[in-house]
Short mmCIF file of C-alpha atoms in Angstrom, two decimals:
data_model
loop_
_atom_site.label_atom_id
_atom_site.label_comp_id
_atom_site.label_asym_id
_atom_site.label_seq_id
_atom_site.Cartn_x
_atom_site.Cartn_y
_atom_site.Cartn_z
CA MET A 1 0.00 0.00 0.00
CA PHE A 2 2.83 2.39 0.82
CA ALA A 3 5.87 3.66 -1.05
CA LEU A 4 5.26 1.36 -4.01
CA ARG A 5 3.57 4.22 -5.74
CA SER A 6 1.48 3.92 -8.89
CA SER A 7 1.44 6.70 -11.46
CA THR A 8 -2.20 6.09 -12.30
CA ASN A 9 -5.37 6.83 -10.41
CA ALA A 10 -7.21 3.80 -11.69
CA SER A 11 -9.16 2.00 -8.99
CA VAL A 12 -7.99 -1.41 -7.87
CA ARG A 13 -10.67 -4.06 -7.56
CA SER A 14 -8.70 -6.86 -5.98
CA ALA A 15 -5.42 -7.47 -4.21
CA SER A 16 -4.48 -10.07 -6.81
CA LYS A 17 -4.55 -7.41 -9.53
CA LEU A 18 -2.58 -4.98 -7.39
CA ILE A 19 0.29 -7.31 -6.47
CA PRO A 20 2.03 -7.51 -9.88
CA ALA A 21 2.01 -3.73 -10.24
CA LEU A 22 3.42 -3.30 -6.75
CA ALA A 23 6.16 -5.83 -7.40
CA ALA A 24 7.16 -4.12 -10.63
CA LEU A 25 7.51 -0.78 -8.88
CA ALA A 26 9.38 -2.26 -5.92
CA ARG A 27 12.09 -3.61 -8.21
CA PHE A 28 13.44 -0.10 -8.82
CA LYS A 29 16.45 0.77 -6.76
CA SER A 30 16.04 3.54 -4.26
CA THR A 31 16.72 6.92 -5.85
CA SER A 32 16.55 8.74 -2.54
CA SER A 33 19.56 10.78 -1.46
CA ALA A 34 18.92 9.66 2.11
CA THR A 35 22.05 8.15 3.61
CA SER A 36 20.35 6.71 6.67
CA LEU A 37 17.24 4.59 7.09
CA LYS A 38 15.84 6.91 9.72
CA GLN A 39 16.21 9.91 7.43
CA ARG A 40 14.36 8.06 4.66
CA VAL A 41 11.52 7.00 6.94
CA GLU A 42 11.15 10.57 8.15
CA GLN A 43 10.91 11.76 4.54
CA LEU A 44 8.17 9.23 3.80
CA ILE A 45 5.93 9.80 6.82
CA PRO A 46 4.01 12.83 5.44
CA GLU A 47 3.35 11.01 2.16
CA LYS A 48 2.16 7.86 3.86
CA ALA A 49 -0.01 9.81 6.31
CA ALA A 50 -1.64 11.63 3.40
CA GLU A 51 -2.25 8.33 1.61
CA VAL A 52 -3.92 6.76 4.66
CA LYS A 53 -6.03 9.88 5.16
CA GLU A 54 -7.18 9.70 1.53
CA VAL A 55 -8.02 6.00 1.75
CA LYS A 56 -10.06 6.57 4.93
CA GLN A 57 -11.90 9.54 3.40
CA LYS A 58 -12.73 7.70 0.18
CA TYR A 59 -13.37 4.21 1.49
CA GLY A 60 -13.84 4.58 5.23
CA ASP A 61 -17.41 3.25 5.20
CA ARG A 62 -16.77 0.42 2.72
CA VAL A 63 -17.14 -3.19 3.84
CA LEU A 64 -13.90 -5.21 3.85
CA GLY A 65 -15.58 -8.59 4.20
CA GLU A 66 -18.17 -10.71 5.92
CA ASN A 67 -17.69 -12.20 9.38
CA THR A 68 -19.41 -15.46 10.21
CA VAL A 69 -20.10 -17.32 13.42
CA ASN A 70 -17.61 -19.99 12.39
CA MET A 71 -14.93 -17.31 12.01
CA ALA A 72 -15.60 -16.09 15.54
CA TYR A 73 -15.23 -19.58 16.95
CA GLY A 74 -12.40 -20.50 14.55
CA GLY A 75 -9.68 -18.14 15.73
CA MET A 76 -10.98 -15.21 13.62
CA ARG A 77 -9.40 -16.93 10.61
CA GLY A 78 -10.06 -15.02 7.41
CA ILE A 79 -11.47 -11.93 9.11
CA LYS A 80 -10.15 -8.75 7.47
CA GLY A 81 -9.68 -6.47 10.42
CA MET A 82 -6.19 -4.95 10.60
CA VAL A 83 -3.68 -3.05 8.47
CA TRP A 84 -0.22 -4.54 7.97
CA ASP A 85 1.69 -2.80 5.21
CA THR A 86 5.03 -4.58 5.30
CA SER A 87 3.85 -7.85 3.75
CA LEU A 88 0.86 -9.48 2.10
CA LEU A 89 0.15 -13.20 1.86
CA ASP A 90 -1.45 -14.33 -1.37
CA ALA A 91 -3.08 -17.77 -1.31
CA ASP A 92 -1.53 -18.68 -4.66
CA GLU A 93 1.71 -16.71 -4.73
CA GLY A 94 2.78 -16.82 -1.09
CA ILE A 95 4.30 -13.98 0.91
CA ARG A 96 5.30 -10.72 -0.72
CA PHE A 97 7.45 -8.22 1.13
CA ARG A 98 6.26 -4.76 0.04
CA GLY A 99 5.03 -6.38 -3.16
CA MET A 100 8.14 -8.46 -3.82
CA SER A 101 8.13 -12.25 -3.88
CA ILE A 102 10.89 -14.21 -2.18
CA PRO A 103 12.67 -14.95 -5.50
CA GLU A 104 12.47 -11.25 -6.38
CA VAL A 105 13.92 -10.32 -2.99
CA GLN A 106 16.74 -12.80 -3.47
CA GLN A 107 17.46 -11.47 -6.94
CA ASN A 108 17.15 -7.72 -6.37
CA LEU A 109 18.33 -6.93 -2.85
CA PRO A 110 22.08 -6.36 -2.41
CA LYS A 111 24.31 -9.10 -1.00
CA PRO A 112 27.52 -8.84 1.00
CA LYS A 113 30.74 -9.47 -0.89
CA GLY A 114 31.21 -13.20 -1.37
CA ALA A 115 27.70 -14.10 -0.17
CA SER A 116 25.03 -15.81 -2.24
CA GLU A 117 22.07 -14.56 -0.19
CA THR A 118 20.80 -11.10 0.67
CA THR A 119 20.69 -9.83 4.24
CA PRO A 120 17.96 -9.06 6.78
CA GLU A 121 19.44 -5.55 6.93
CA ALA A 122 18.60 -4.99 3.25
CA LEU A 123 15.15 -6.46 3.84
CA PHE A 124 14.65 -4.15 6.82
CA TRP A 125 15.21 -1.16 4.51
CA LEU A 126 12.67 -2.60 2.06
CA LEU A 127 10.09 -3.30 4.77
CA LEU A 128 10.34 0.18 6.24
CA THR A 129 10.51 2.18 3.01
CA GLY A 130 9.05 0.00 0.25
CA GLU A 131 12.24 0.61 -1.73
CA VAL A 132 15.08 -1.69 -2.73
CA PRO A 133 18.17 -0.28 -1.03
CA THR A 134 21.44 0.45 -2.72
CA GLU A 135 24.49 -1.40 -1.48
CA ALA A 136 25.50 1.67 0.48
CA GLN A 137 22.07 1.99 2.10
CA ALA A 138 22.02 -1.68 3.10
CA GLN A 139 25.54 -1.33 4.48
CA SER A 140 24.46 1.70 6.50
CA VAL A 141 21.90 -0.49 8.30
CA THR A 142 24.58 -3.11 8.98
CA ASP A 143 26.92 -0.45 10.37
CA GLU A 144 24.15 1.04 12.50
CA LEU A 145 23.23 -2.32 14.02
CA ASN A 146 26.87 -3.23 14.65
CA SER A 147 27.41 0.06 16.46
CA ARG A 148 24.57 -0.74 18.87
CA ALA A 149 25.48 -4.40 19.49
CA SER A 150 26.23 -4.60 23.20
CA LEU A 151 24.36 -5.87 26.25
CA PRO A 152 24.01 -4.19 29.66
CA ASP A 153 25.90 -6.03 32.40
CA PHE A 154 22.72 -6.77 34.32
CA VAL A 155 21.18 -8.48 31.28
CA ILE A 156 24.29 -10.62 30.84
CA ASP A 157 24.10 -11.54 34.52
CA LEU A 158 20.39 -12.32 34.22
CA ILE A 159 20.92 -14.70 31.30
CA ASP A 160 23.91 -16.36 32.93
CA ARG A 161 21.95 -16.99 36.12
CA CYS A 162 19.14 -18.81 34.30
CA PRO A 163 19.17 -22.57 34.93
CA SER A 164 19.98 -24.62 31.84
CA THR A 165 16.64 -26.37 32.37
CA LEU A 166 14.73 -23.13 31.65
CA HIS A 167 13.53 -23.29 28.04
CA PRO A 168 15.57 -21.09 25.68
CA MET A 169 12.43 -19.21 24.60
CA SER A 170 11.62 -18.37 28.22
CA GLN A 171 15.14 -17.04 28.66
CA PHE A 172 14.85 -15.09 25.42
CA SER A 173 11.60 -13.41 26.44
CA LEU A 174 12.99 -12.72 29.91
CA ALA A 175 16.06 -10.98 28.49
CA VAL A 176 14.03 -8.86 26.05
CA ASN A 177 11.74 -7.75 28.86
CA ALA A 178 14.77 -6.87 30.98
CA MET A 179 16.26 -4.72 28.21
CA GLN A 180 13.14 -2.57 28.45
CA HIS A 181 15.05 -0.87 31.26
CA ASP A 182 16.74 1.24 28.55
CA SER A 183 13.71 1.90 26.34
CA ARG A 184 13.94 5.30 24.69
CA PHE A 185 10.23 5.34 23.95
CA ALA A 186 9.26 4.63 27.56
CA LYS A 187 11.50 7.48 28.73
CA ALA A 188 10.23 9.89 26.05
CA TYR A 189 6.61 9.05 26.81
CA ASN A 190 7.12 9.70 30.50
CA GLU A 191 8.67 13.06 29.60
CA GLY A 192 5.60 14.04 27.56
CA ILE A 193 6.70 13.56 23.94
CA ASN A 194 4.26 14.79 21.30
CA ARG A 195 2.33 11.87 19.82
CA LYS A 196 3.32 12.83 16.27
CA ASP A 197 6.91 12.09 17.29
CA TYR A 198 6.22 8.67 18.85
CA TRP A 199 7.75 6.92 15.87
CA ASP A 200 11.21 8.37 16.54
CA PRO A 201 12.01 6.65 19.85
CA VAL A 202 10.16 3.54 18.64
CA PHE A 203 12.51 3.47 15.65
CA GLU A 204 15.51 3.89 17.95
CA ASP A 205 14.29 1.17 20.31
CA SER A 206 13.72 -1.14 17.35
CA LEU A 207 17.28 -0.71 16.07
CA ASP A 208 18.68 -1.15 19.56
CA LEU A 209 16.65 -4.32 20.04
CA LEU A 210 17.54 -5.81 16.66
CA ALA A 211 21.23 -5.14 17.31
CA LYS A 212 21.17 -6.95 20.65
CA LEU A 213 19.14 -10.02 19.69
CA PRO A 214 22.05 -12.10 18.26
CA LEU A 215 24.03 -11.45 21.45
CA VAL A 216 21.10 -12.53 23.62
CA ALA A 217 20.21 -15.57 21.50
CA SER A 218 23.78 -16.80 21.15
CA ARG A 219 24.47 -16.36 24.86
CA ILE A 220 21.48 -18.54 25.66
CA TYR A 221 22.65 -21.12 23.13
CA ARG A 222 26.24 -21.23 24.39
CA ASN A 223 25.10 -21.40 28.04
CA VAL A 224 22.50 -24.11 27.60
CA PHE A 225 24.02 -26.34 24.95
CA LYS A 226 27.75 -25.56 24.73
CA ASP A 227 30.65 -24.49 26.94
CA GLY A 228 29.39 -21.11 28.14
CA LYS A 229 32.12 -19.26 26.26
CA HIS A 230 31.01 -16.22 24.30
CA GLY A 231 32.33 -14.19 21.39
CA SER A 232 31.91 -10.55 20.42
CA VAL A 233 30.52 -8.69 17.44
CA ASP A 234 32.81 -8.11 14.47
CA THR A 235 31.93 -4.67 13.11
CA SER A 236 33.42 -5.52 9.71
CA VAL A 237 30.83 -8.18 8.83
CA ASP A 238 27.08 -8.31 8.37
CA TYR A 239 24.37 -9.27 10.87
CA SER A 240 24.04 -12.91 9.78
CA GLN A 241 27.77 -13.56 9.72
CA ASN A 242 27.98 -12.13 13.23
CA PHE A 243 25.10 -14.33 14.37
CA ALA A 244 26.84 -17.39 12.89
CA ASN A 245 30.10 -16.37 14.59
CA LEU A 246 28.43 -15.89 17.97
CA LEU A 247 26.69 -19.27 17.76
CA GLY A 248 30.00 -20.95 16.93
CA PHE A 249 29.39 -21.78 13.27
CA GLY A 250 31.02 -18.75 11.65
CA GLU A 251 33.81 -20.65 9.91
CA SER A 252 31.27 -22.13 7.50
CA ARG A 253 30.44 -19.70 4.70
CA GLU A 254 27.49 -21.91 3.82
CA PHE A 255 26.07 -21.64 7.33
CA ALA A 256 26.40 -17.85 7.22
CA ASP A 257 24.48 -17.85 3.94
CA LEU A 258 21.88 -20.13 5.51
CA MET A 259 21.49 -17.61 8.32
CA ARG A 260 20.93 -14.83 5.77
CA LEU A 261 18.30 -16.91 4.00
CA TYR A 262 16.67 -18.05 7.25
CA LEU A 263 16.47 -14.57 8.78
CA VAL A 264 15.01 -13.09 5.58
CA ILE A 265 12.31 -15.66 4.81
CA HIS A 266 11.08 -16.00 8.41
CA SER A 267 10.95 -12.24 9.04
CA ASP A 268 7.37 -11.33 8.15
CA HIS A 269 4.17 -13.15 7.18
CA GLU A 270 1.34 -10.60 7.32
CA GLY A 271 -0.03 -9.36 10.62
CA GLY A 272 -2.54 -12.02 11.54
CA ASN A 273 -0.19 -14.74 12.78
CA VAL A 274 0.18 -15.03 16.53
CA SER A 275 3.61 -13.41 16.99
CA ALA A 276 2.94 -10.52 14.60
CA HIS A 277 -0.58 -9.85 15.85
CA THR A 278 0.51 -10.01 19.48
CA THR A 279 3.34 -7.53 18.92
CA HIS A 280 0.93 -5.22 17.10
CA LEU A 281 -1.78 -5.61 19.76
CA VAL A 282 0.47 -4.93 22.73
CA GLY A 283 2.13 -2.07 20.87
CA SER A 284 -1.26 -0.51 20.23
CA ALA A 285 -1.50 0.13 23.98
CA LEU A 286 1.70 2.21 23.55
CA SER A 287 3.81 -0.47 25.17
CA ASP A 288 7.36 0.07 23.95
CA PRO A 289 9.04 -2.23 21.39
CA TYR A 290 10.71 -4.35 24.09
CA LEU A 291 7.45 -5.16 25.86
CA SER A 292 5.59 -5.61 22.59
CA PHE A 293 8.16 -7.92 21.04
CA ALA A 294 8.55 -9.95 24.24
CA ALA A 295 4.81 -10.56 24.13
CA GLY A 296 5.13 -11.65 20.51
CA LEU A 297 7.91 -14.05 21.48
CA ASN A 298 5.67 -15.68 24.05
CA GLY A 299 3.15 -16.32 21.30
CA LEU A 300 5.85 -17.63 19.00
CA ALA A 301 6.80 -20.18 21.66
CA GLY A 302 3.45 -21.92 21.28
CA PRO A 303 3.39 -25.43 19.73
CA LEU A 304 0.95 -24.28 17.04
CA HIS A 305 3.20 -21.45 15.88
CA GLY A 306 6.96 -21.31 16.28
CA LEU A 307 7.53 -24.87 17.46
CA ALA A 308 6.26 -26.41 14.24
CA ASN A 309 9.69 -26.94 12.67
CA GLN A 310 10.78 -28.93 15.71
CA GLU A 311 7.74 -31.17 15.36
CA VAL A 312 8.54 -31.79 11.70
CA LEU A 313 12.11 -32.80 12.40
CA ARG A 314 11.11 -35.07 15.28
CA TRP A 315 8.44 -36.73 13.16
CA ILE A 316 10.92 -37.41 10.33
CA VAL A 317 13.61 -38.74 12.68
CA ASN A 318 11.07 -40.97 14.46
CA MET A 319 9.88 -42.25 11.09
CA GLN A 320 13.41 -43.17 10.08
CA LYS A 321 13.93 -44.98 13.40
CA GLU A 322 10.65 -46.90 13.23
CA ILE A 323 11.17 -47.92 9.61
CA GLY A 324 14.79 -48.77 10.32
CA THR A 325 16.52 -46.80 7.58
CA ASP A 326 17.82 -43.29 6.91
CA THR A 327 16.53 -43.48 3.33
CA PRO A 328 12.94 -44.81 3.41
CA THR A 329 11.25 -45.63 0.12
CA GLU A 330 8.20 -43.84 -1.23
CA GLN A 331 5.99 -46.77 -0.22
CA GLN A 332 7.41 -46.87 3.30
CA ILE A 333 6.79 -43.14 3.68
CA ARG A 334 3.29 -43.50 2.26
CA ASP A 335 2.46 -46.24 4.76
CA TYR A 336 3.89 -44.20 7.65
CA CYS A 337 1.87 -41.14 6.65
CA TRP A 338 -1.32 -43.18 6.62
CA ALA A 339 -0.46 -44.66 10.00
CA THR A 340 0.02 -41.13 11.34
CA LEU A 341 -3.31 -39.93 9.93
CA ASN A 342 -5.22 -43.03 11.03
CA SER A 343 -3.98 -42.52 14.59
CA GLY A 344 -5.68 -39.11 14.67
CA ARG A 345 -2.51 -37.09 14.23
CA VAL A 346 -1.41 -34.79 11.42
CA VAL A 347 1.58 -34.96 9.11
CA PRO A 348 3.55 -31.94 10.38
CA GLY A 349 4.89 -29.35 7.97
CA TYR A 350 2.10 -29.71 5.44
CA GLY A 351 -0.85 -27.37 4.97
CA HIS A 352 -1.28 -23.68 5.75
CA ALA A 353 -4.13 -21.50 6.95
CA VAL A 354 -3.92 -19.22 3.90
CA LEU A 355 -1.63 -20.74 1.27
CA ARG A 356 -3.03 -23.08 -1.37
CA LYS A 357 0.26 -24.08 -2.98
CA THR A 358 3.80 -25.02 -1.95
CA ASP A 359 5.14 -22.33 0.37
CA PRO A 360 7.75 -20.24 -1.50
CA ARG A 361 9.77 -20.22 1.72
CA TYR A 362 9.94 -24.01 1.48
CA MET A 363 11.10 -23.76 -2.12
CA ALA A 364 13.82 -21.25 -1.22
CA GLN A 365 15.18 -23.66 1.36
CA ARG A 366 14.87 -26.60 -1.02
CA GLU A 367 16.92 -24.75 -3.64
CA PHE A 368 19.55 -24.00 -0.99
CA ALA A 369 19.69 -27.69 -0.08
CA LEU A 370 19.91 -28.81 -3.70
CA LYS A 371 22.89 -26.48 -4.11
CA HIS A 372 24.75 -27.24 -0.89
CA LEU A 373 23.65 -30.62 0.52
CA PRO A 374 22.06 -32.75 -2.21
CA GLU A 375 23.44 -36.02 -0.77
CA ASP A 376 22.29 -35.44 2.81
CA ASN A 377 20.09 -38.41 3.78
CA LEU A 378 17.68 -36.29 5.78
CA PHE A 379 17.26 -33.94 2.84
CA LYS A 380 16.65 -36.93 0.57
CA THR A 381 13.88 -38.03 2.92
CA VAL A 382 12.39 -34.53 2.87
CA SER A 383 12.45 -34.64 -0.93
CA THR A 384 10.65 -38.00 -0.97
CA LEU A 385 8.08 -36.63 1.45
CA TYR A 386 7.51 -33.79 -1.02
CA LYS A 387 6.67 -36.39 -3.66
CA VAL A 388 4.46 -38.54 -1.45
CA VAL A 389 2.63 -36.49 1.18
CA PRO A 390 0.49 -34.21 -1.07
CA GLY A 391 -1.05 -37.27 -2.73
CA VAL A 392 -1.75 -38.93 0.62
CA LEU A 393 -3.36 -35.80 2.04
CA THR A 394 -5.42 -35.27 -1.10
CA GLU A 395 -6.69 -38.83 -0.88
CA HIS A 396 -7.35 -38.37 2.83
CA GLY A 397 -9.58 -35.45 1.89
CA LYS A 398 -9.43 -33.39 5.06
CA THR A 399 -6.70 -30.90 4.11
CA LYS A 400 -7.44 -27.85 1.96
CA ASN A 401 -3.75 -27.38 1.18
CA PRO A 402 -1.72 -30.60 0.91
CA TRP A 403 1.54 -28.81 0.09
CA PRO A 404 4.56 -28.23 2.37
CA ASN A 405 5.05 -25.04 4.34
CA VAL A 406 8.24 -23.38 5.59
CA ASP A 407 8.47 -25.64 8.65
CA ALA A 408 8.80 -28.78 6.51
CA HIS A 409 12.38 -27.85 5.64
CA SER A 410 14.15 -25.45 8.02
CA GLY A 411 15.09 -27.93 10.74
CA VAL A 412 16.76 -30.23 8.21
CA LEU A 413 19.11 -27.47 7.06
CA LEU A 414 20.10 -26.47 10.56
CA ARG A 415 20.72 -30.08 11.53
CA HIS A 416 22.96 -30.64 8.51
CA TYR A 417 25.38 -27.94 9.69
CA GLY A 418 25.47 -29.26 13.23
CA LEU A 419 22.91 -27.05 14.94
CA VAL A 420 20.94 -30.00 16.27
CA GLU A 421 19.47 -28.51 19.46
CA GLN A 422 15.82 -28.32 18.47
CA ASP A 423 14.71 -26.34 21.52
CA PHE A 424 16.78 -23.45 20.18
CA TYR A 425 15.13 -23.32 16.75
CA THR A 426 12.28 -21.09 17.89
CA VAL A 427 14.76 -18.59 19.33
CA MET A 428 16.27 -18.26 15.85
CA PHE A 429 12.77 -17.82 14.46
CA GLY A 430 12.28 -15.02 16.98
CA VAL A 431 15.44 -13.19 15.90
CA SER A 432 14.16 -13.28 12.32
CA ARG A 433 10.57 -12.29 13.14
CA ALA A 434 11.81 -9.15 14.88
CA PHE A 435 12.68 -7.55 11.54
CA GLY A 436 9.10 -7.80 10.32
CA VAL A 437 7.10 -6.94 13.41
CA LEU A 438 9.33 -4.04 14.44
CA SER A 439 9.14 -2.56 10.93
CA GLN A 440 5.37 -2.45 11.18
CA LEU A 441 5.47 -1.21 14.77
CA VAL A 442 7.41 1.87 13.65
CA TRP A 443 4.68 2.64 11.12
CA ASP A 444 1.93 1.93 13.64
CA ARG A 445 3.26 4.79 15.74
CA ALA A 446 4.16 7.04 12.80
CA LEU A 447 0.57 6.87 11.57
CA GLY A 448 -1.06 7.08 14.98
CA PHE A 449 -2.88 3.76 14.76
CA SER A 450 -5.47 3.30 17.50
CA ILE A 451 -5.42 0.88 20.38
CA GLU A 452 -6.85 -2.42 19.21
CA ARG A 453 -10.26 -3.22 20.68
CA PRO A 454 -12.43 -5.65 18.68
CA LYS A 455 -15.93 -6.50 19.87
CA SER A 456 -16.47 -9.86 21.54
CA LEU A 457 -19.71 -11.76 22.03
CA THR A 458 -20.91 -14.50 24.34
CA THR A 459 -22.27 -17.76 22.96
CA GLU A 460 -25.66 -16.78 24.38
CA ALA A 461 -25.53 -13.41 22.62
CA ILE A 462 -24.83 -15.13 19.32
CA ARG A 463 -27.71 -17.53 19.83
CA LYS A 464 -30.14 -14.71 20.64
CA MET A 465 -28.92 -12.65 17.67
CA PHE A 466 -30.04 -15.30 15.21
CA GLU A 467 -33.07 -16.58 17.08
CA LYS A 468 -34.61 -13.13 16.61
CA GLN A 469 -34.31 -13.36 12.84
#
């Protein structure tokens, strides 16, 4: 909706017609003279505010969609009730970041020297501005994050005092909440900042938080699963290389590229998923980015959201053990899938609430695997699953989308490079998701979005509503 500006005034009748035009415009490199991301966002705020004002004036009383009783009981799935400008999920095309598909992002966003994947820093510029950054602009985000990458002593002490039996996601959320001690927005709000300037300290908090997340996540990882020894940030390399270094896998250029890919494709997926919606909801109460993101992390920790990739990997490994081979045949996999379904369970990693085709995030990871680990037995099993499972689920008849989603692949890649501690996978997901939800949070405050307060009903109220008709 924003910054991918059309030169025509023709009305748009459907999102599917709008997407190709947006993507075409997003491909143009930024022509702004802005040398910093904050400067560019500040330049764009008046334009975006005017656009939102125009949309509300022209279409404010238009109906976005119909809500049904089943939607109310079914997790509000499909209800059109919030604005999330940084990404849009198309049922057929998958996620688009400011109008750009994942392949377009991979092709058009700048990459560090010697890398084969773009960076979350470049994506962050795209998400906040709707423009493809130049190499210099992407590098400016890297430099800015590196300059802020340090942890307060009390946060280090807090993490180090956590028992190794405390789940990594609980430690992650705890540390993010603790860093709220230094929130610039909380301080500015208490000092009476004008609401039109809210976005400024929210932007600063967001950069501070993003910069510190690899240090927090890696410290938890090294404490819980390794030797408790910790590295430091190298200001000469990008965010993902630093994250790989801090985790202890930095010597592998392939792993660093995997981190770039992982952090980009997991960053944003519209605003209705649990972690994004929670961050947005809590932020709407003017909670600062630390409190808002910590709340989102607690949602991400749920088995139905961020733990899905762990479940996929465990299911595959258990299948291999029960069958008795690392390379099961198509028929063996088919039989195991049916046994899973007939026992009342689901085949994890397949199906999606919105998508009706193979998740482009899955395909991006598959292409990475085909390039770097084609002979890995676990990847071979994942590939055979890709051949077999859609047919089984279609025959089963209870799945609208029988195709794999992002979770069907990510754990396999991490395991190949030696990151086998599955309880840490959701922490990595959280580091990635921060780029998306914090981008939108900046715009929530820049545009003065209201506190979220949907109407709820009791079951009795619903019954009476329709008994009267």
